[in-house]
Amino acid sequence: MARIANLNLPSSNSHRPQPPSTAARPPPPPAATATPTPASIQSTIAAARARIEAQLKSQGIQPAPPSHPTELHPMLRGDYKPKHSTQRATLPVSSIKANQQKPKLKITHETPSLTDPTQNPYFDPSLTRRTHGPQTRRRHKQFHFAEPGQYVEQAERKRAEARMEQLKQEIAERAELARLEDEVLDASAIQFAEPPQVEWWDAPFLSEASYGSDAKFEGPDSLCTIYIQHPVPIEPPLAIRSQGVAPAQLILTHKERKKIRRQRRLEQQRERREKVMLGLLPPEPPKLKMSNFMQIMANESVPDPTKLEAEVRRQMQARQTKHEADNKARKLTKEQRHEKIEAKTKADEEACLMRAVFRINKLEHPQHWHKVTVNARQMHLTGTAISCPTGFSLVVVEGSAKNVKAYKKLMLRRIDWTMSQNDQGSVTNDLTNNECHLIWQGEIDKRKFRQFKQHTSASETQAKKWLMRAKSDELWQLAKQYDPNDSITALDPFA
């Protein structure tokens, strides 16, 4: 490059107009007489090269042979023609091998067709709608309302299929189990165990483990003793106590009764709906109310809403009147209620007839007399109430188990036996230590009294005679011997 610069070649910058300048400029070099030719340039380069080699040899340095021939620059050859005369020719010059332009790589594989996108390896079929054809605007989906009961029918169909599959599986399991049982119960596969020499219930009574040995009935290790074992008495079940009559029905809780009633009503409503769908029954008219008539009769509410409201109120009043009339028709009369109560009481008495005997220290207060007598008659109980001023008082009642239990609550809990004031506020005899005790209760075969009566006896003899009419005079002696402080004779009244 230094050699080329010393050749004083003309450049394109010499033809550009120079701006005027006020500063002093150095004098321009003398103009060449003639334009150098390529031959003269080659001769000049060869002379310079020979001169440099001579200098190197004189210094004892052997010049290196040229590795490859050096080409001339296009500007030196004279075949370079710039596009515009005003442009500066700044083409790079490859003076060394590293700066030479590398050959371009040739693509051997076939390029994908730009007209057919399916030949592209990166083609995505899912994007065809977006990339091909005219872009259409997305259409909005319309509402599709399902028919009433459509999904319910599908669910029922799936449930039926699931039940059928479960039934098939159970049948297969039972068949497999039956086959296994037949194999296990095969007579050839059963091995009977050999009987023992002595049964376990006979071993304690034998001296040795064989039936041929002597019996062991005496001695300290024998189970036979002089003592007698009395078994503990156990009450028989209700069916035996009531002479083979079992309970009429199972007693359900309030929650269970509500559940059964709800299920029964749902079943009736479903059956009626199915009959309406089949055309066996006419459909029911809509139940109009003030809260829903605008939604049900929207078309009729616009012309005359006042008339429609009046019609709705008329239907509401008709339904209320019908409801009250039905209740009144189902209501029992006074005689029918008494007959129903008597029939129920008679049925309870046939199931179980009970008797209860109460001992009262003093039965003198009028309110006590009234409560004891009136409640016994209202509960359809028979018996008697005997008051003896010299001793104690006795109350005997007979009737169904339910009524006797209610009467026990009255006598032992509800009545205040220590009350000594009457309705006028006057104080009667001192009743501070007055008490009532249940001395006997149990089942009986039949009633001994035809009705409930009260009686006042002047002595114990008259009281016994009064009880002897009903063949129950032993109750007075039982009440006389009763001791409330004795834990053995004391009864649990609500056991």
Tab-separated table of C-alpha atoms in Angstrom:
chain	number	residue	atom	x	y	z
A	1	MET	CA	0.000	0.000	0.000
A	2	ALA	CA	2.942	2.340	0.711
A	3	ARG	CA	4.327	1.690	-2.742
A	4	ILE	CA	1.053	2.511	-4.362
A	5	ALA	CA	0.791	5.731	-2.428
A	6	ASN	CA	4.211	6.861	-3.720
A	7	LEU	CA	3.149	6.470	-7.345
A	8	ASN	CA	1.201	9.777	-7.323
A	9	LEU	CA	-1.908	8.240	-8.960
A	10	PRO	CA	-4.764	10.511	-9.809
A	11	SER	CA	-7.880	10.046	-7.661
A	12	SER	CA	-11.488	11.043	-8.032
A	13	ASN	CA	-11.097	13.660	-5.315
A	14	SER	CA	-9.039	15.760	-7.663
A	15	HIS	CA	-12.074	16.442	-9.837
A	16	ARG	CA	-14.247	17.718	-6.908
A	17	PRO	CA	-14.595	21.486	-6.591
A	18	GLN	CA	-12.833	22.782	-3.504
A	19	PRO	CA	-14.588	25.299	-1.346
A	20	PRO	CA	-12.971	28.686	-1.165
A	21	SER	CA	-10.785	29.300	1.848
A	22	THR	CA	-9.081	32.394	3.113
A	23	ALA	CA	-6.187	30.470	4.717
A	24	ALA	CA	-2.906	30.106	2.855
A	25	ARG	CA	-2.489	26.827	1.053
A	26	PRO	CA	0.735	25.059	0.052
A	27	PRO	CA	1.644	25.275	-3.633
A	28	PRO	CA	0.201	22.384	-5.688
A	29	PRO	CA	2.603	19.774	-7.033
A	30	PRO	CA	3.657	20.046	-10.616
A	31	ALA	CA	1.291	18.403	-13.027
A	32	ALA	CA	2.399	15.214	-14.789
A	33	THR	CA	3.281	15.487	-18.377
A	34	ALA	CA	1.534	12.218	-19.312
A	35	THR	CA	-0.869	9.690	-17.801
A	36	PRO	CA	0.908	6.479	-16.690
A	37	THR	CA	-0.013	3.282	-18.504
A	38	PRO	CA	-0.224	-0.227	-17.042
A	39	ALA	CA	3.035	-1.210	-18.708
A	40	SER	CA	4.873	1.685	-17.140
A	41	ILE	CA	3.390	0.874	-13.791
A	42	GLN	CA	4.504	-2.765	-14.082
A	43	SER	CA	8.027	-1.682	-15.031
A	44	THR	CA	8.175	0.735	-12.132
A	45	ILE	CA	7.018	-1.993	-9.708
A	46	ALA	CA	9.592	-4.429	-11.094
A	47	ALA	CA	12.379	-1.830	-10.768
A	48	ALA	CA	11.374	-1.075	-7.186
A	49	ARG	CA	11.226	-4.769	-6.340
A	50	ALA	CA	14.703	-5.361	-7.866
A	51	ARG	CA	16.091	-2.448	-5.945
A	52	ILE	CA	14.667	-3.749	-2.651
A	53	GLU	CA	16.026	-7.261	-3.273
A	54	ALA	CA	19.479	-5.807	-4.003
A	55	GLN	CA	19.463	-3.898	-0.746
A	56	LEU	CA	18.428	-7.015	1.177
A	57	LYS	CA	21.188	-9.115	-0.433
A	58	SER	CA	23.779	-6.491	0.396
A	59	GLN	CA	22.662	-6.778	4.029
A	60	GLY	CA	22.900	-10.578	3.961
A	61	ILE	CA	19.120	-11.222	3.991
A	62	GLN	CA	17.716	-13.732	1.587
A	63	PRO	CA	14.359	-12.496	0.265
A	64	ALA	CA	11.465	-14.962	0.501
A	65	PRO	CA	10.106	-16.261	-2.739
A	66	PRO	CA	6.619	-15.053	-3.587
A	67	SER	CA	3.951	-17.525	-2.411
A	68	HIS	CA	1.431	-16.571	-5.047
A	69	PRO	CA	1.269	-14.001	-7.806
A	70	THR	CA	-0.066	-10.637	-6.744
A	71	GLU	CA	-2.732	-9.105	-8.934
A	72	LEU	CA	-2.970	-5.443	-9.622
A	73	HIS	CA	-5.668	-3.292	-8.156
A	74	PRO	CA	-8.513	-2.542	-10.559
A	75	MET	CA	-7.644	1.120	-10.358
A	76	LEU	CA	-4.059	0.292	-11.350
A	77	ARG	CA	-5.212	-1.877	-14.236
A	78	GLY	CA	-7.311	0.989	-15.554
A	79	ASP	CA	-10.553	-1.066	-15.923
A	80	TYR	CA	-12.376	0.443	-12.873
A	81	LYS	CA	-15.197	2.791	-13.754
A	82	PRO	CA	-17.114	4.427	-10.861
A	83	LYS	CA	-20.883	4.937	-11.227
A	84	HIS	CA	-20.732	8.641	-10.554
A	85	SER	CA	-17.780	10.829	-11.103
A	86	THR	CA	-18.501	12.686	-7.858
A	87	GLN	CA	-18.373	9.493	-5.711
A	88	ARG	CA	-15.212	8.524	-3.949
A	89	ALA	CA	-13.812	5.181	-5.027
A	90	THR	CA	-13.318	3.467	-1.695
A	91	LEU	CA	-13.323	-0.166	-2.809
A	92	PRO	CA	-11.432	-2.518	-0.474
A	93	VAL	CA	-8.167	-3.923	-1.762
A	94	SER	CA	-7.337	-7.568	-0.992
A	95	SER	CA	-3.654	-7.374	-0.263
A	96	ILE	CA	-3.427	-10.499	1.910
A	97	LYS	CA	-5.089	-13.909	1.900
A	98	ALA	CA	-7.092	-13.275	5.081
A	99	ASN	CA	-8.813	-10.242	3.495
A	100	GLN	CA	-9.799	-12.019	0.342
A	101	GLN	CA	-13.513	-12.600	-0.211
A	102	LYS	CA	-14.666	-16.127	0.662
A	103	PRO	CA	-16.734	-18.053	-1.846
A	104	LYS	CA	-20.456	-18.206	-1.133
A	105	LEU	CA	-22.024	-21.479	0.015
A	106	LYS	CA	-24.319	-23.165	-2.412
A	107	ILE	CA	-27.694	-24.531	-1.104
A	108	THR	CA	-27.939	-28.104	-2.259
A	109	HIS	CA	-31.416	-28.945	-0.848
A	110	GLU	CA	-34.593	-27.847	-2.541
A	111	THR	CA	-36.207	-24.687	-1.269
A	112	PRO	CA	-39.867	-25.027	-0.179
A	113	SER	CA	-42.462	-23.809	-2.592
A	114	LEU	CA	-43.912	-20.456	-1.607
A	115	THR	CA	-47.076	-21.061	-3.610
A	116	ASP	CA	-48.002	-24.319	-1.797
A	117	PRO	CA	-47.888	-23.743	2.014
A	118	THR	CA	-48.509	-27.433	2.742
A	119	GLN	CA	-44.945	-28.164	1.483
A	120	ASN	CA	-43.532	-25.945	4.223
A	121	PRO	CA	-42.156	-28.078	7.109
A	122	TYR	CA	-43.401	-25.463	9.562
A	123	PHE	CA	-46.945	-25.434	8.206
A	124	ASP	CA	-49.689	-25.630	10.947
A	125	PRO	CA	-53.046	-26.971	9.639
A	126	SER	CA	-54.934	-25.438	12.588
A	127	LEU	CA	-54.079	-21.976	11.307
A	128	THR	CA	-55.454	-22.580	7.804
A	129	ARG	CA	-58.645	-20.651	8.478
A	130	ARG	CA	-56.661	-17.641	9.660
A	131	THR	CA	-54.005	-17.683	6.931
A	132	HIS	CA	-56.021	-18.688	3.839
A	133	GLY	CA	-59.078	-17.257	2.306
A	134	PRO	CA	-60.862	-14.065	3.176
A	135	GLN	CA	-61.010	-13.157	6.833
A	136	THR	CA	-64.625	-13.660	7.940
A	137	ARG	CA	-66.080	-12.140	11.093
A	138	ARG	CA	-66.783	-14.552	13.892
A	139	ARG	CA	-70.479	-15.346	14.255
A	140	HIS	CA	-72.000	-15.235	17.714
A	141	LYS	CA	-73.601	-18.424	19.019
A	142	GLN	CA	-77.335	-18.407	19.440
A	143	PHE	CA	-79.242	-19.507	22.528
A	144	HIS	CA	-80.428	-23.112	22.496
A	145	PHE	CA	-82.943	-23.730	25.274
A	146	ALA	CA	-83.241	-27.283	26.518
A	147	GLU	CA	-86.627	-28.899	26.740
A	148	PRO	CA	-87.994	-29.346	30.302
A	149	GLY	CA	-86.899	-32.686	31.657
A	150	GLN	CA	-84.285	-33.343	28.961
A	151	TYR	CA	-81.307	-33.597	31.311
A	152	VAL	CA	-83.416	-35.315	33.956
A	153	GLU	CA	-84.296	-38.000	31.404
A	154	GLN	CA	-80.627	-38.413	30.472
A	155	ALA	CA	-79.669	-38.719	34.145
A	156	GLU	CA	-82.416	-41.291	34.754
A	157	ARG	CA	-81.245	-43.271	31.731
A	158	LYS	CA	-77.675	-43.282	33.035
A	159	ARG	CA	-78.836	-44.296	36.499
A	160	ALA	CA	-80.865	-47.140	35.024
A	161	GLU	CA	-77.830	-48.324	33.072
A	162	ALA	CA	-75.685	-48.118	36.216
A	163	ARG	CA	-78.284	-50.096	38.201
A	164	MET	CA	-78.436	-52.692	35.429
A	165	GLU	CA	-74.643	-53.042	35.435
A	166	GLN	CA	-74.621	-53.347	39.213
A	167	LEU	CA	-77.363	-55.979	39.064
A	168	LYS	CA	-75.427	-57.952	36.468
A	169	GLN	CA	-72.322	-57.786	38.620
A	170	GLU	CA	-74.215	-58.962	41.706
A	171	ILE	CA	-75.730	-61.865	39.753
A	172	ALA	CA	-72.282	-62.847	38.497
A	173	GLU	CA	-70.834	-62.650	42.004
A	174	ARG	CA	-73.667	-64.769	43.411
A	175	ALA	CA	-73.225	-67.325	40.660
A	176	GLU	CA	-69.500	-67.456	41.365
A	177	LEU	CA	-70.152	-67.775	45.091
A	178	ALA	CA	-72.700	-70.551	44.510
A	179	ARG	CA	-70.205	-72.388	42.354
A	180	LEU	CA	-67.539	-72.091	45.048
A	181	GLU	CA	-70.002	-73.258	47.723
A	182	ASP	CA	-70.875	-76.275	45.639
A	183	GLU	CA	-67.204	-77.106	45.373
A	184	VAL	CA	-66.633	-76.602	49.121
A	185	LEU	CA	-69.754	-78.538	50.163
A	186	ASP	CA	-68.873	-81.479	48.032
A	187	ALA	CA	-69.252	-84.651	50.085
A	188	SER	CA	-65.906	-85.936	48.903
A	189	ALA	CA	-64.133	-82.759	50.057
A	190	ILE	CA	-65.603	-82.658	53.604
A	191	GLN	CA	-63.521	-84.255	56.306
A	192	PHE	CA	-65.434	-85.016	59.481
A	193	ALA	CA	-63.535	-84.613	62.722
A	194	GLU	CA	-63.221	-87.606	64.991
A	195	PRO	CA	-65.457	-87.417	68.106
A	196	PRO	CA	-63.563	-86.743	71.368
A	197	GLN	CA	-63.173	-89.410	73.990
A	198	VAL	CA	-65.035	-87.280	76.542
A	199	GLU	CA	-67.349	-84.347	75.878
A	200	TRP	CA	-66.455	-81.113	77.562
A	201	TRP	CA	-69.678	-80.998	79.597
A	202	ASP	CA	-68.995	-84.488	81.061
A	203	ALA	CA	-65.287	-84.055	81.797
A	204	PRO	CA	-65.705	-82.258	85.216
A	205	PHE	CA	-67.799	-85.171	86.528
A	206	LEU	CA	-65.330	-87.955	85.585
A	207	SER	CA	-62.171	-88.907	87.440
A	208	GLU	CA	-60.340	-89.706	84.171
A	209	ALA	CA	-60.654	-88.668	80.544
A	210	SER	CA	-62.806	-91.619	79.552
A	211	TYR	CA	-66.372	-92.680	80.027
A	212	GLY	CA	-65.264	-95.952	81.592
A	213	SER	CA	-63.835	-94.206	84.687
A	214	ASP	CA	-65.695	-93.654	87.942
A	215	ALA	CA	-67.990	-90.647	88.405
A	216	LYS	CA	-66.761	-87.866	90.670
A	217	PHE	CA	-69.762	-86.725	92.711
A	218	GLU	CA	-68.037	-86.304	96.069
A	219	GLY	CA	-64.873	-84.650	97.262
A	220	PRO	CA	-63.526	-81.118	97.505
A	221	ASP	CA	-62.894	-80.867	93.749
A	222	SER	CA	-66.376	-82.103	92.758
A	223	LEU	CA	-68.938	-79.753	91.246
A	224	CYS	CA	-71.761	-81.471	93.121
A	225	THR	CA	-72.345	-79.644	96.425
A	226	ILE	CA	-75.120	-79.260	98.967
A	227	TYR	CA	-75.870	-75.723	97.754
A	228	ILE	CA	-78.712	-74.955	95.372
A	229	GLN	CA	-78.363	-72.347	92.669
A	230	HIS	CA	-81.504	-70.306	92.122
A	231	PRO	CA	-81.639	-68.682	88.671
A	232	VAL	CA	-82.335	-64.970	88.426
A	233	PRO	CA	-85.933	-64.397	87.260
A	234	ILE	CA	-86.213	-62.576	83.927
A	235	GLU	CA	-89.412	-60.871	82.825
A	236	PRO	CA	-90.938	-62.350	79.674
A	237	PRO	CA	-91.269	-60.177	76.544
A	238	LEU	CA	-94.299	-58.010	75.923
A	239	ALA	CA	-95.836	-60.473	73.456
A	240	ILE	CA	-96.025	-63.196	76.154
A	241	ARG	CA	-97.217	-60.820	78.864
A	242	SER	CA	-100.032	-59.568	76.672
A	243	GLN	CA	-101.150	-63.138	75.880
A	244	GLY	CA	-99.520	-63.333	72.494
A	245	VAL	CA	-100.601	-59.899	71.222
A	246	ALA	CA	-97.642	-58.043	69.698
A	247	PRO	CA	-97.426	-54.237	69.513
A	248	ALA	CA	-99.754	-52.798	66.892
A	249	GLN	CA	-97.118	-50.637	65.197
A	250	LEU	CA	-93.611	-49.355	65.601
A	251	ILE	CA	-93.389	-46.015	67.376
A	252	LEU	CA	-91.569	-43.519	65.155
A	253	THR	CA	-89.960	-40.238	66.092
A	254	HIS	CA	-91.266	-36.881	64.906
A	255	LYS	CA	-88.435	-36.559	62.385
A	256	GLU	CA	-89.117	-40.035	60.950
A	257	ARG	CA	-92.849	-39.317	60.612
A	258	LYS	CA	-92.100	-36.095	58.721
A	259	LYS	CA	-89.738	-37.948	56.389
A	260	ILE	CA	-92.315	-40.665	55.617
A	261	ARG	CA	-95.011	-38.057	54.985
A	262	ARG	CA	-92.718	-36.094	52.649
A	263	GLN	CA	-91.833	-39.203	50.662
A	264	ARG	CA	-95.487	-40.234	50.374
A	265	ARG	CA	-96.544	-36.803	49.108
A	266	LEU	CA	-93.718	-36.716	46.564
A	267	GLU	CA	-94.760	-40.108	45.244
A	268	GLN	CA	-98.391	-38.983	44.896
A	269	GLN	CA	-97.330	-35.819	43.091
A	270	ARG	CA	-95.107	-37.786	40.706
A	271	GLU	CA	-97.931	-40.213	39.870
A	272	ARG	CA	-100.324	-37.340	39.152
A	273	ARG	CA	-97.757	-35.610	36.929
A	274	GLU	CA	-97.272	-38.805	34.937
A	275	LYS	CA	-101.038	-39.183	34.444
A	276	VAL	CA	-101.233	-35.596	33.205
A	277	MET	CA	-98.404	-36.249	30.736
A	278	LEU	CA	-100.207	-39.356	29.448
A	279	GLY	CA	-103.456	-37.436	29.061
A	280	LEU	CA	-105.392	-39.382	31.675
A	281	LEU	CA	-105.998	-36.279	33.801
A	282	PRO	CA	-106.473	-32.649	32.763
A	283	PRO	CA	-103.633	-30.317	33.701
A	284	GLU	CA	-104.186	-28.223	36.791
A	285	PRO	CA	-104.750	-24.494	36.255
A	286	PRO	CA	-101.925	-22.232	37.432
A	287	LYS	CA	-102.120	-21.234	41.086
A	288	LEU	CA	-102.294	-17.461	40.812
A	289	LYS	CA	-101.080	-15.301	43.679
A	290	MET	CA	-100.292	-11.636	44.066
A	291	SER	CA	-96.581	-12.456	43.929
A	292	ASN	CA	-96.558	-14.447	40.682
A	293	PHE	CA	-99.539	-13.455	38.520
A	294	MET	CA	-97.469	-10.891	36.557
A	295	GLN	CA	-95.075	-13.629	35.412
A	296	ILE	CA	-97.738	-16.252	34.696
A	297	MET	CA	-100.209	-14.027	32.853
A	298	ALA	CA	-97.889	-11.427	31.352
A	299	ASN	CA	-99.941	-11.110	28.138
A	300	GLU	CA	-103.195	-10.418	29.963
A	301	SER	CA	-101.748	-8.041	32.508
A	302	VAL	CA	-101.064	-5.270	29.967
A	303	PRO	CA	-104.631	-4.533	28.701
A	304	ASP	CA	-106.430	-4.486	32.075
A	305	PRO	CA	-104.220	-5.113	35.154
A	306	THR	CA	-106.993	-4.061	37.561
A	307	LYS	CA	-109.344	-6.748	36.283
A	308	LEU	CA	-106.585	-9.355	36.458
A	309	GLU	CA	-105.735	-8.402	40.038
A	310	ALA	CA	-109.391	-8.738	41.033
A	311	GLU	CA	-109.489	-12.196	39.435
A	312	VAL	CA	-106.378	-13.241	41.342
A	313	ARG	CA	-107.845	-12.063	44.646
A	314	ARG	CA	-111.072	-13.919	43.895
A	315	GLN	CA	-109.141	-17.168	43.304
A	316	MET	CA	-107.170	-16.682	46.504
A	317	GLN	CA	-110.361	-16.202	48.493
A	318	ALA	CA	-111.923	-19.270	46.866
A	319	ARG	CA	-108.955	-21.405	47.827
A	320	GLN	CA	-109.094	-20.144	51.420
A	321	THR	CA	-112.817	-20.843	51.641
A	322	LYS	CA	-112.358	-24.359	50.242
A	323	HIS	CA	-109.569	-25.056	52.749
A	324	GLU	CA	-111.698	-23.983	55.700
A	325	ALA	CA	-114.668	-25.982	54.416
A	326	ASP	CA	-112.555	-29.130	54.072
A	327	ASN	CA	-111.228	-28.719	57.608
A	328	LYS	CA	-114.718	-28.209	58.940
A	329	ALA	CA	-115.939	-31.308	57.115
A	330	ARG	CA	-113.144	-33.407	58.604
A	331	LYS	CA	-113.678	-32.049	62.088
A	332	LEU	CA	-115.272	-34.540	64.462
A	333	THR	CA	-118.281	-33.713	66.498
A	334	LYS	CA	-118.317	-33.892	70.266
A	335	GLU	CA	-119.926	-37.338	70.248
A	336	GLN	CA	-117.476	-38.615	67.622
A	337	ARG	CA	-114.521	-37.396	69.672
A	338	HIS	CA	-115.812	-39.198	72.752
A	339	GLU	CA	-116.359	-42.360	70.744
A	340	LYS	CA	-112.845	-42.162	69.329
A	341	ILE	CA	-111.290	-41.676	72.772
A	342	GLU	CA	-113.317	-44.543	74.218
A	343	ALA	CA	-112.347	-46.865	71.384
A	344	LYS	CA	-108.686	-46.015	71.795
A	345	THR	CA	-108.881	-46.483	75.567
A	346	LYS	CA	-110.600	-49.822	75.127
A	347	ALA	CA	-107.902	-50.984	72.727
A	348	ASP	CA	-105.209	-49.968	75.211
A	349	GLU	CA	-106.990	-51.805	78.019
A	350	GLU	CA	-107.227	-54.968	75.952
A	351	ALA	CA	-103.482	-54.816	75.398
A	352	CYS	CA	-102.581	-54.220	79.059
A	353	LEU	CA	-104.734	-53.492	82.135
A	354	MET	CA	-102.889	-51.889	85.069
A	355	ARG	CA	-103.682	-51.112	88.713
A	356	ALA	CA	-101.992	-48.597	91.025
A	357	VAL	CA	-102.474	-48.111	94.796
A	358	PHE	CA	-101.529	-44.845	96.558
A	359	ARG	CA	-101.232	-44.126	100.300
A	360	ILE	CA	-101.865	-40.532	101.469
A	361	ASN	CA	-101.385	-39.346	105.015
A	362	LYS	CA	-104.386	-36.964	104.915
A	363	LEU	CA	-106.966	-36.468	102.164
A	364	GLU	CA	-108.984	-33.556	103.584
A	365	HIS	CA	-108.437	-30.524	101.359
A	366	PRO	CA	-111.323	-29.874	98.900
A	367	GLN	CA	-108.959	-29.178	95.981
A	368	HIS	CA	-107.193	-32.476	96.635
A	369	TRP	CA	-110.514	-34.310	96.562
A	370	HIS	CA	-111.534	-32.587	93.327
A	371	LYS	CA	-108.238	-33.268	91.475
A	372	VAL	CA	-108.131	-36.920	92.528
A	373	THR	CA	-111.736	-37.599	91.503
A	374	VAL	CA	-112.131	-35.528	88.325
A	375	ASN	CA	-108.826	-36.585	86.723
A	376	ALA	CA	-109.576	-40.267	87.358
A	377	ARG	CA	-112.941	-39.971	85.624
A	378	GLN	CA	-111.531	-37.975	82.708
A	379	MET	CA	-108.855	-40.627	82.155
A	380	HIS	CA	-111.493	-43.394	82.143
A	381	LEU	CA	-110.073	-44.957	85.302
A	382	THR	CA	-112.137	-46.973	87.779
A	383	GLY	CA	-111.433	-47.395	91.491
A	384	THR	CA	-112.031	-45.622	94.757
A	385	ALA	CA	-110.669	-42.949	97.089
A	386	ILE	CA	-111.171	-43.691	100.830
A	387	SER	CA	-110.483	-41.104	103.510
A	388	CYS	CA	-110.192	-42.187	107.147
A	389	PRO	CA	-109.758	-39.378	109.735
A	390	THR	CA	-108.339	-41.738	112.367
A	391	GLY	CA	-105.687	-43.226	110.066
A	392	PHE	CA	-104.534	-42.662	106.505
A	393	SER	CA	-106.234	-42.375	103.095
A	394	LEU	CA	-106.141	-44.849	100.224
A	395	VAL	CA	-106.582	-44.304	96.439
A	396	VAL	CA	-106.969	-47.236	94.006
A	397	VAL	CA	-107.170	-46.769	90.214
A	398	GLU	CA	-107.524	-49.261	87.336
A	399	GLY	CA	-107.199	-48.670	83.596
A	400	SER	CA	-104.887	-48.692	80.605
A	401	ALA	CA	-101.125	-48.442	81.095
A	402	LYS	CA	-100.973	-45.017	79.443
A	403	ASN	CA	-103.705	-43.478	81.617
A	404	VAL	CA	-102.352	-45.035	84.819
A	405	LYS	CA	-98.920	-43.587	84.060
A	406	ALA	CA	-100.425	-40.124	83.566
A	407	TYR	CA	-102.372	-40.482	86.843
A	408	LYS	CA	-99.160	-41.398	88.673
A	409	LYS	CA	-97.579	-38.155	87.500
A	410	LEU	CA	-100.605	-36.283	88.822
A	411	MET	CA	-100.465	-37.913	92.268
A	412	LEU	CA	-96.689	-37.882	92.788
A	413	ARG	CA	-95.604	-34.669	91.023
A	414	ARG	CA	-98.335	-32.215	90.138
A	415	ILE	CA	-100.452	-32.066	93.315
A	416	ASP	CA	-99.022	-30.109	96.231
A	417	TRP	CA	-100.166	-32.174	99.216
A	418	THR	CA	-98.839	-29.640	101.745
A	419	MET	CA	-101.251	-26.884	100.597
A	420	SER	CA	-103.487	-25.976	103.560
A	421	GLN	CA	-105.475	-22.937	102.241
A	422	ASN	CA	-108.831	-23.184	100.498
A	423	ASP	CA	-110.432	-20.866	97.942
A	424	GLN	CA	-111.630	-18.419	100.614
A	425	GLY	CA	-108.094	-18.116	102.016
A	426	SER	CA	-108.897	-19.813	105.334
A	427	VAL	CA	-106.384	-22.293	106.723
A	428	THR	CA	-107.502	-25.890	107.262
A	429	ASN	CA	-105.674	-28.509	109.310
A	430	ASP	CA	-101.887	-28.553	109.305
A	431	LEU	CA	-100.664	-30.459	106.205
A	432	THR	CA	-96.940	-29.747	106.502
A	433	ASN	CA	-95.926	-33.420	106.656
A	434	ASN	CA	-98.600	-34.650	104.247
A	435	GLU	CA	-97.197	-37.060	101.608
A	436	CYS	CA	-98.374	-39.430	98.886
A	437	HIS	CA	-96.622	-42.757	98.139
A	438	LEU	CA	-97.117	-45.443	95.510
A	439	ILE	CA	-97.278	-48.707	97.441
A	440	TRP	CA	-98.185	-51.144	94.635
A	441	GLN	CA	-98.606	-51.320	90.857
A	442	GLY	CA	-98.978	-54.206	88.422
A	443	GLU	CA	-101.073	-55.911	85.765
A	444	ILE	CA	-104.494	-57.403	86.485
A	445	ASP	CA	-106.823	-59.671	84.558
A	446	LYS	CA	-110.000	-57.608	84.828
A	447	ARG	CA	-111.412	-54.586	86.627
A	448	LYS	CA	-112.630	-54.924	90.212
A	449	PHE	CA	-114.459	-51.556	90.219
A	450	ARG	CA	-117.141	-50.428	87.780
A	451	GLN	CA	-116.508	-46.696	88.254
A	452	PHE	CA	-114.480	-44.291	90.369
A	453	LYS	CA	-116.106	-43.281	93.677
A	454	GLN	CA	-114.975	-41.426	96.792
A	455	HIS	CA	-115.833	-42.573	100.289
A	456	THR	CA	-115.228	-41.291	103.818
A	457	SER	CA	-114.992	-43.925	106.575
A	458	ALA	CA	-115.155	-43.196	110.285
A	459	SER	CA	-112.917	-46.181	111.145
A	460	GLU	CA	-110.640	-48.718	109.549
A	461	THR	CA	-113.348	-51.394	109.838
A	462	GLN	CA	-115.714	-49.431	107.605
A	463	ALA	CA	-112.917	-48.861	105.092
A	464	LYS	CA	-112.186	-52.587	104.904
A	465	LYS	CA	-115.894	-53.352	104.414
A	466	TRP	CA	-115.998	-50.829	101.561
A	467	LEU	CA	-113.021	-52.524	99.869
A	468	MET	CA	-114.480	-55.977	100.521
A	469	ARG	CA	-117.280	-55.236	98.045
A	470	ALA	CA	-114.651	-55.236	95.276
A	471	LYS	CA	-112.737	-58.115	96.870
A	472	SER	CA	-109.751	-55.857	97.486
A	473	ASP	CA	-109.683	-55.619	101.306
A	474	GLU	CA	-106.051	-56.837	101.334
A	475	LEU	CA	-104.997	-53.474	99.914
A	476	TRP	CA	-105.825	-51.730	103.215
A	477	GLN	CA	-103.620	-54.111	105.157
A	478	LEU	CA	-100.833	-53.594	102.570
A	479	ALA	CA	-101.072	-49.810	102.957
A	480	LYS	CA	-101.082	-50.099	106.754
A	481	GLN	CA	-97.847	-52.106	106.735
A	482	TYR	CA	-96.121	-49.823	104.247
A	483	ASP	CA	-93.064	-47.987	105.580
A	484	PRO	CA	-91.764	-45.164	103.335
A	485	ASN	CA	-88.335	-45.332	105.013
A	486	ASP	CA	-87.877	-49.016	104.150
A	487	SER	CA	-85.753	-49.303	100.980
A	488	ILE	CA	-86.947	-52.869	100.315
A	489	THR	CA	-90.673	-52.063	100.096
A	490	ALA	CA	-90.153	-48.719	98.328
A	491	LEU	CA	-91.089	-48.804	94.631
A	492	ASP	CA	-89.826	-46.891	91.665
A	493	PRO	CA	-93.042	-45.224	90.495
A	494	PHE	CA	-91.953	-44.660	86.882
A	495	ALA	CA	-89.967	-47.852	86.283
